[in-house]
Tab-separated table of N, CA and C in Angstrom:
chain	number	residue	atom	x	y	z
A	798	MET	N	-3.311	-79.208	37.238
A	798	MET	CA	-3.653	-77.801	37.273
A	798	MET	C	-5.168	-77.693	37.338
A	799	SER	N	-5.625	-76.871	38.250
A	799	SER	CA	-7.074	-76.711	38.374
A	799	SER	C	-7.597	-75.815	37.257
A	800	ASP	N	-8.859	-76.051	36.891
A	800	ASP	CA	-9.478	-75.246	35.840
A	800	ASP	C	-9.540	-73.779	36.252
A	801	GLY	N	-9.744	-73.519	37.543
A	801	GLY	CA	-9.809	-72.147	38.033
A	801	GLY	C	-8.487	-71.416	37.873
A	802	PHE	N	-7.389	-72.129	38.124
A	802	PHE	CA	-6.072	-71.513	37.984
A	802	PHE	C	-5.793	-71.188	36.525
A	803	LEU	N	-6.128	-72.100	35.629
A	803	LEU	CA	-5.952	-71.847	34.199
A	803	LEU	C	-6.816	-70.664	33.752
A	804	ALA	N	-8.048	-70.598	34.221
A	804	ALA	CA	-8.930	-69.480	33.863
A	804	ALA	C	-8.329	-68.154	34.336
A	805	LEU	N	-7.748	-68.147	35.521
A	805	LEU	CA	-7.098	-66.941	36.032
A	805	LEU	C	-5.943	-66.528	35.123
A	806	LEU	N	-5.085	-67.496	34.751
A	806	LEU	CA	-3.960	-67.188	33.870
A	806	LEU	C	-4.445	-66.693	32.505
A	807	GLN	N	-5.462	-67.349	31.955
A	807	GLN	CA	-5.988	-66.932	30.656
A	807	GLN	C	-6.513	-65.503	30.716
A	808	ASP	N	-7.202	-65.162	31.775
A	808	ASP	CA	-7.731	-63.816	31.927
A	808	ASP	C	-6.609	-62.801	32.118
A	809	GLN	N	-5.687	-63.090	33.023
A	809	GLN	CA	-4.626	-62.143	33.362
A	809	GLN	C	-3.620	-61.932	32.229
A	810	LEU	N	-3.429	-62.950	31.388
A	810	LEU	CA	-2.406	-62.880	30.346
A	810	LEU	C	-2.971	-62.686	28.939
A	811	SER	N	-4.266	-62.500	28.822
A	811	SER	CA	-4.895	-62.424	27.497
A	811	SER	C	-4.350	-61.289	26.634
A	812	ASP	N	-3.825	-60.248	27.236
A	812	ASP	CA	-3.258	-59.147	26.451
A	812	ASP	C	-1.998	-59.564	25.695
A	813	LEU	N	-1.359	-60.656	26.114
A	813	LEU	CA	-0.115	-61.115	25.488
A	813	LEU	C	-0.359	-62.061	24.316
A	814	GLY	N	-1.568	-62.611	24.207
A	814	GLY	CA	-1.883	-63.557	23.140
A	814	GLY	C	-2.877	-64.592	23.619
A	815	THR	N	-3.033	-65.648	22.836
A	815	THR	CA	-3.947	-66.735	23.176
A	815	THR	C	-3.259	-67.682	24.142
A	816	VAL	N	-3.821	-67.806	25.333
A	816	VAL	CA	-3.241	-68.635	26.389
A	816	VAL	C	-3.938	-69.994	26.385
A	817	THR	N	-3.133	-71.060	26.275
A	817	THR	CA	-3.655	-72.422	26.317
A	817	THR	C	-2.770	-73.250	27.248
A	818	ALA	N	-3.253	-74.430	27.584
A	818	ALA	CA	-2.473	-75.337	28.441
A	818	ALA	C	-2.613	-76.752	27.917
A	819	ARG	N	-1.543	-77.518	28.098
A	819	ARG	CA	-1.552	-78.946	27.760
A	819	ARG	C	-1.035	-79.710	28.955
A	820	ARG	N	-1.789	-80.706	29.338
A	820	ARG	CA	-1.384	-81.527	30.486
A	820	ARG	C	-0.080	-82.261	30.167
A	821	MET	N	0.821	-82.281	31.128
A	821	MET	CA	2.071	-83.035	31.014
A	821	MET	C	2.534	-83.415	32.411
A	822	PHE	N	3.226	-84.498	32.509
A	822	PHE	CA	3.642	-85.108	33.776
A	822	PHE	C	2.648	-84.795	34.876
A	823	SER	N	3.031	-84.165	35.953
A	823	SER	CA	2.097	-83.946	37.059
A	823	SER	C	1.447	-82.569	37.011
A	824	GLY	N	1.505	-81.908	35.880
A	824	GLY	CA	0.929	-80.577	35.769
A	824	GLY	C	0.561	-80.259	34.345
A	825	ALA	N	0.960	-79.059	33.897
A	825	ALA	CA	0.634	-78.630	32.543
A	825	ALA	C	1.661	-77.632	32.046
A	826	GLY	N	1.835	-77.633	30.736
A	826	GLY	CA	2.605	-76.595	30.077
A	826	GLY	C	1.648	-75.494	29.681
A	827	VAL	N	2.067	-74.250	29.850
A	827	VAL	CA	1.228	-73.105	29.508
A	827	VAL	C	1.863	-72.410	28.310
A	828	TYR	N	1.037	-72.099	27.328
A	828	TYR	CA	1.492	-71.564	26.047
A	828	TYR	C	0.836	-70.221	25.772
A	829	ILE	N	1.554	-69.361	25.095
A	829	ILE	CA	0.972	-68.157	24.506
A	829	ILE	C	1.253	-68.256	23.012
A	830	ASP	N	0.191	-68.234	22.245
A	830	ASP	CA	0.288	-68.356	20.784
A	830	ASP	C	1.157	-69.535	20.368
A	831	GLY	N	0.988	-70.664	21.070
A	831	GLY	CA	1.680	-71.897	20.713
A	831	GLY	C	3.091	-72.042	21.233
A	832	VAL	N	3.598	-71.065	21.986
A	832	VAL	CA	4.960	-71.139	22.542
A	832	VAL	C	4.859	-71.419	24.036
A	833	ILE	N	5.479	-72.519	24.479
A	833	ILE	CA	5.454	-72.838	25.901
A	833	ILE	C	6.389	-71.879	26.635
A	834	PHE	N	5.845	-71.211	27.648
A	834	PHE	CA	6.623	-70.242	28.412
A	834	PHE	C	6.519	-70.466	29.912
A	835	ALA	N	5.663	-71.398	30.308
A	835	ALA	CA	5.452	-71.627	31.742
A	835	ALA	C	4.992	-73.052	31.988
A	836	LEU	N	5.190	-73.484	33.228
A	836	LEU	CA	4.655	-74.747	33.722
A	836	LEU	C	3.784	-74.423	34.922
A	837	VAL	N	2.774	-75.243	35.139
A	837	VAL	CA	1.987	-75.165	36.359
A	837	VAL	C	1.987	-76.552	36.970
A	838	ILE	N	2.519	-76.635	38.182
A	838	ILE	CA	2.566	-77.887	38.930
A	838	ILE	C	1.898	-77.630	40.270
A	839	ASP	N	0.844	-78.378	40.573
A	839	ASP	CA	0.097	-78.187	41.830
A	839	ASP	C	-0.303	-76.732	42.037
A	840	ASP	N	-0.805	-76.104	41.000
A	840	ASP	CA	-1.238	-74.701	41.021
A	840	ASP	C	-0.135	-73.729	41.424
A	841	VAL	N	1.100	-74.085	41.118
A	841	VAL	CA	2.244	-73.188	41.286
A	841	VAL	C	2.762	-72.870	39.894
A	842	LEU	N	2.958	-71.594	39.614
A	842	LEU	CA	3.412	-71.131	38.314
A	842	LEU	C	4.938	-71.072	38.273
A	843	TYR	N	5.504	-71.678	37.225
A	843	TYR	CA	6.942	-71.624	36.965
A	843	TYR	C	7.129	-70.992	35.591
A	844	LEU	N	7.996	-69.984	35.510
A	844	LEU	CA	8.224	-69.269	34.259
A	844	LEU	C	9.569	-69.624	33.649
A	845	LYS	N	9.626	-69.644	32.332
A	845	LYS	CA	10.852	-69.934	31.593
A	845	LYS	C	11.880	-68.836	31.879
A	846	THR	N	13.117	-69.246	32.127
A	846	THR	CA	14.198	-68.294	32.362
A	846	THR	C	15.297	-68.508	31.324
A	847	ASP	N	16.181	-67.554	31.277
A	847	ASP	CA	17.386	-67.669	30.467
A	847	ASP	C	18.515	-67.027	31.267
A	848	ASP	N	19.692	-66.940	30.682
A	848	ASP	CA	20.839	-66.394	31.400
A	848	ASP	C	20.594	-64.969	31.879
A	849	GLU	N	19.843	-64.198	31.129
A	849	GLU	CA	19.582	-62.805	31.500
A	849	GLU	C	18.553	-62.671	32.618
A	850	SER	N	17.516	-63.470	32.587
A	850	SER	CA	16.424	-63.303	33.556
A	850	SER	C	16.604	-64.099	34.844
A	851	ARG	N	17.442	-65.109	34.833
A	851	ARG	CA	17.595	-65.988	35.997
A	851	ARG	C	17.965	-65.220	37.266
A	852	ALA	N	18.804	-64.200	37.146
A	852	ALA	CA	19.252	-63.439	38.317
A	852	ALA	C	18.083	-62.767	39.038
A	853	THR	N	17.065	-62.368	38.287
A	853	THR	CA	15.889	-61.740	38.895
A	853	THR	C	15.177	-62.736	39.808
A	854	PHE	N	15.064	-63.974	39.366
A	854	PHE	CA	14.426	-65.012	40.173
A	854	PHE	C	15.282	-65.330	41.396
A	855	GLU	N	16.575	-65.425	41.197
A	855	GLU	CA	17.482	-65.691	42.312
A	855	GLU	C	17.408	-64.583	43.356
A	856	ALA	N	17.349	-63.329	42.910
A	856	ALA	CA	17.279	-62.189	43.829
A	856	ALA	C	16.004	-62.223	44.671
A	857	GLU	N	14.953	-62.828	44.129
A	857	GLU	CA	13.684	-62.965	44.855
A	857	GLU	C	13.685	-64.188	45.775
A	858	GLY	N	14.773	-64.961	45.754
A	858	GLY	CA	14.849	-66.171	46.580
A	858	GLY	C	14.038	-67.323	46.041
A	859	LEU	N	13.785	-67.314	44.744
A	859	LEU	CA	12.970	-68.351	44.107
A	859	LEU	C	13.861	-69.482	43.600
A	860	GLU	N	13.257	-70.615	43.319
A	860	GLU	CA	14.011	-71.791	42.887
A	860	GLU	C	13.423	-72.380	41.613
A	861	PRO	N	14.242	-73.149	40.894
A	861	PRO	CA	13.735	-73.783	39.676
A	861	PRO	C	12.856	-74.986	39.992
A	862	PHE	N	11.995	-75.305	39.043
A	862	PHE	CA	11.258	-76.560	39.136
A	862	PHE	C	12.268	-77.675	38.939
A	863	SER	N	12.211	-78.676	39.795
A	863	SER	CA	13.121	-79.809	39.671
A	863	SER	C	12.356	-81.090	39.949
A	864	PHE	N	12.947	-82.195	39.514
A	864	PHE	CA	12.319	-83.501	39.706
A	864	PHE	C	13.420	-84.554	39.811
A	865	MET	N	13.049	-85.714	40.297
A	865	MET	CA	13.996	-86.814	40.432
A	865	MET	C	13.907	-87.719	39.210
A	866	LYS	N	15.078	-88.093	38.695
A	866	LYS	CA	15.151	-89.021	37.572
A	866	LYS	C	16.348	-89.930	37.805
A	867	GLN	N	16.070	-91.206	37.894
A	867	GLN	CA	17.107	-92.214	38.106
A	867	GLN	C	17.994	-91.858	39.295
A	868	GLY	N	17.342	-91.402	40.378
A	868	GLY	CA	18.056	-91.097	41.610
A	868	GLY	C	18.802	-89.770	41.620
A	869	ARG	N	18.648	-88.982	40.553
A	869	ARG	CA	19.316	-87.678	40.483
A	869	ARG	C	18.283	-86.563	40.413
A	870	ARG	N	18.586	-85.446	41.041
A	870	ARG	CA	17.710	-84.273	40.950
A	870	ARG	C	18.044	-83.502	39.683
A	871	ILE	N	17.028	-83.275	38.866
A	871	ILE	CA	17.161	-82.538	37.612
A	871	ILE	C	16.471	-81.186	37.787
A	872	SER	N	17.210	-80.106	37.585
A	872	SER	CA	16.629	-78.765	37.646
A	872	SER	C	16.348	-78.292	36.224
A	873	THR	N	15.257	-77.570	36.069
A	873	THR	CA	14.847	-77.088	34.755
A	873	THR	C	15.119	-75.587	34.622
A	874	SER	N	14.835	-75.057	33.466
A	874	SER	CA	14.973	-73.621	33.234
A	874	SER	C	13.663	-72.884	33.541
A	875	TYR	N	12.740	-73.560	34.207
A	875	TYR	CA	11.490	-72.944	34.639
A	875	TYR	C	11.583	-72.693	36.135
A	876	TRP	N	11.492	-71.421	36.523
A	876	TRP	CA	11.639	-71.032	37.926
A	876	TRP	C	10.301	-70.579	38.489
A	877	ARG	N	10.120	-70.856	39.782
A	877	ARG	CA	8.889	-70.485	40.472
A	877	ARG	C	8.668	-68.981	40.371
A	878	ALA	N	7.459	-68.594	40.002
A	878	ALA	CA	7.098	-67.179	39.919
A	878	ALA	C	6.735	-66.668	41.309
A	879	PRO	N	7.026	-65.413	41.588
A	879	PRO	CA	6.593	-64.846	42.874
A	879	PRO	C	5.075	-64.924	42.998
A	880	GLU	N	4.585	-65.355	44.146
A	880	GLU	CA	3.146	-65.517	44.338
A	880	GLU	C	2.392	-64.210	44.206
A	881	LEU	N	3.026	-63.098	44.536
A	881	LEU	CA	2.342	-61.809	44.461
A	881	LEU	C	1.952	-61.442	43.040
A	882	LEU	N	2.541	-62.098	42.040
A	882	LEU	CA	2.186	-61.807	40.649
A	882	LEU	C	0.725	-62.114	40.353
A	883	LEU	N	0.185	-63.109	41.040
A	883	LEU	CA	-1.193	-63.509	40.770
A	883	LEU	C	-2.192	-62.455	41.230
A	884	ASP	N	-1.733	-61.499	42.052
A	884	ASP	CA	-2.591	-60.412	42.511
A	884	ASP	C	-2.334	-59.109	41.772
A	885	ASP	N	-1.392	-59.120	40.825
A	885	ASP	CA	-1.005	-57.897	40.124
A	885	ASP	C	-0.877	-58.190	38.632
A	886	ARG	N	-1.948	-57.932	37.905
A	886	ARG	CA	-2.009	-58.255	36.475
A	886	ARG	C	-0.843	-57.652	35.691
A	887	THR	N	-0.509	-56.405	35.965
A	887	THR	CA	0.559	-55.727	35.235
A	887	THR	C	1.901	-56.415	35.452
A	888	GLU	N	2.207	-56.732	36.691
A	888	GLU	CA	3.475	-57.398	36.997
A	888	GLU	C	3.505	-58.816	36.428
A	889	LEU	N	2.383	-59.538	36.518
A	889	LEU	CA	2.308	-60.883	35.948
A	889	LEU	C	2.576	-60.819	34.447
A	890	GLN	N	1.978	-59.858	33.775
A	890	GLN	CA	2.194	-59.729	32.341
A	890	GLN	C	3.651	-59.384	32.029
A	891	ARG	N	4.266	-58.549	32.844
A	891	ARG	CA	5.669	-58.183	32.631
A	891	ARG	C	6.573	-59.403	32.770
A	892	TRP	N	6.377	-60.165	33.830
A	892	TRP	CA	7.190	-61.364	34.047
A	892	TRP	C	6.909	-62.411	32.962
A	893	ALA	N	5.641	-62.574	32.606
A	893	ALA	CA	5.267	-63.561	31.583
A	893	ALA	C	5.835	-63.171	30.225
A	894	ALA	N	5.820	-61.889	29.889
A	894	ALA	CA	6.381	-61.436	28.615
A	894	ALA	C	7.876	-61.738	28.556
A	895	ARG	N	8.564	-61.564	29.664
A	895	ARG	CA	10.003	-61.867	29.713
A	895	ARG	C	10.228	-63.374	29.559
A	896	ALA	N	9.372	-64.182	30.183
A	896	ALA	CA	9.465	-65.647	30.057
A	896	ALA	C	9.175	-66.075	28.628
A	897	LEU	N	8.215	-65.436	28.003
A	897	LEU	CA	7.883	-65.738	26.605
A	897	LEU	C	9.063	-65.403	25.696
A	898	GLN	N	9.714	-64.286	25.961
A	898	GLN	CA	10.898	-63.903	25.191
A	898	GLN	C	12.004	-64.954	25.365
A	899	ALA	N	12.226	-65.416	26.587
A	899	ALA	CA	13.238	-66.448	26.839
A	899	ALA	C	12.878	-67.735	26.111
A	900	ALA	N	11.598	-68.092	26.118
A	900	ALA	CA	11.147	-69.315	25.445
A	900	ALA	C	11.342	-69.222	23.940
A	901	ARG	N	11.033	-68.065	23.388
A	901	ARG	CA	11.197	-67.899	21.937
A	901	ARG	C	12.669	-67.981	21.533
A	902	HIS	N	13.547	-67.434	22.347
A	902	HIS	CA	14.975	-67.503	22.035
A	902	HIS	C	15.536	-68.911	22.199
A	903	ALA	N	14.943	-69.694	23.095
A	903	ALA	CA	15.425	-71.048	23.352
A	903	ALA	C	14.863	-72.068	22.370
A	904	ALA	N	13.783	-71.711	21.675
A	904	ALA	CA	13.146	-72.653	20.747
A	904	ALA	C	14.117	-73.037	19.644
A	905	PRO	N	14.172	-74.317	19.318
A	905	PRO	CA	15.069	-74.742	18.241
A	905	PRO	C	14.660	-74.123	16.918
A	906	ARG	N	15.618	-73.706	16.195
A	906	ARG	CA	15.357	-73.112	14.881
A	906	ARG	C	15.287	-74.253	13.860
A	907	ARG	N	14.142	-74.379	13.238
A	907	ARG	CA	13.941	-75.453	12.261
A	907	ARG	C	13.938	-74.863	10.871
A	908	THR	N	14.589	-75.560	9.995
A	908	THR	CA	14.526	-75.144	8.598
A	908	THR	C	13.572	-76.090	7.888
A	909	ARG	N	12.749	-75.536	7.070
A	909	ARG	CA	11.778	-76.353	6.344
A	909	ARG	C	12.319	-76.686	4.972
A	910	LYS	N	12.108	-77.938	4.617
A	910	LYS	CA	12.468	-78.380	3.268
A	910	LYS	C	11.334	-78.016	2.326
A	911	PRO	N	11.659	-77.607	1.122
A	911	PRO	CA	10.597	-77.355	0.142
A	911	PRO	C	9.793	-78.627	-0.073
A	912	LYS	N	8.504	-78.468	-0.339
A	912	LYS	CA	7.636	-79.633	-0.566
A	912	LYS	C	8.203	-80.490	-1.681
A	913	GLY	N	8.099	-81.769	-1.465
A	913	GLY	CA	8.553	-82.709	-2.471
A	913	GLY	C	10.012	-83.068	-2.347
A	914	GLN	N	10.760	-82.345	-1.542
A	914	GLN	CA	12.195	-82.635	-1.390
A	914	GLN	C	12.365	-83.718	-0.331
A	915	VAL	N	13.136	-84.710	-0.665
A	915	VAL	CA	13.406	-85.805	0.257
A	915	VAL	C	14.863	-85.735	0.631
A	916	LYS	N	15.104	-85.937	1.887
A	916	LYS	CA	16.499	-85.902	2.333
A	916	LYS	C	16.826	-87.137	3.101
């Protein structure tokens, strides 16, 4: 992911929270307030989807990020964002907020043990 692309995302999405990125595989995971909601691969934005939002991406003719593993194509729950979003801050924020909501619902629920408790 280029620094310029990350700067654009940070600027455009700053109203939603603190935007950060961590390099992973051939791109980066993009986070808002510590929750991963997007991937950027070769300066292409992929947003987290769920059962409710996936149809919107399909209706736009978009596809999921996928990769090859052991000779099989693996599709993810991150779908390519419409390119026009990068020119429309309001729409980008709307789509990103929906992706953030999907990411928060998909996050594993962890229970914390009280300090000192061993299991």
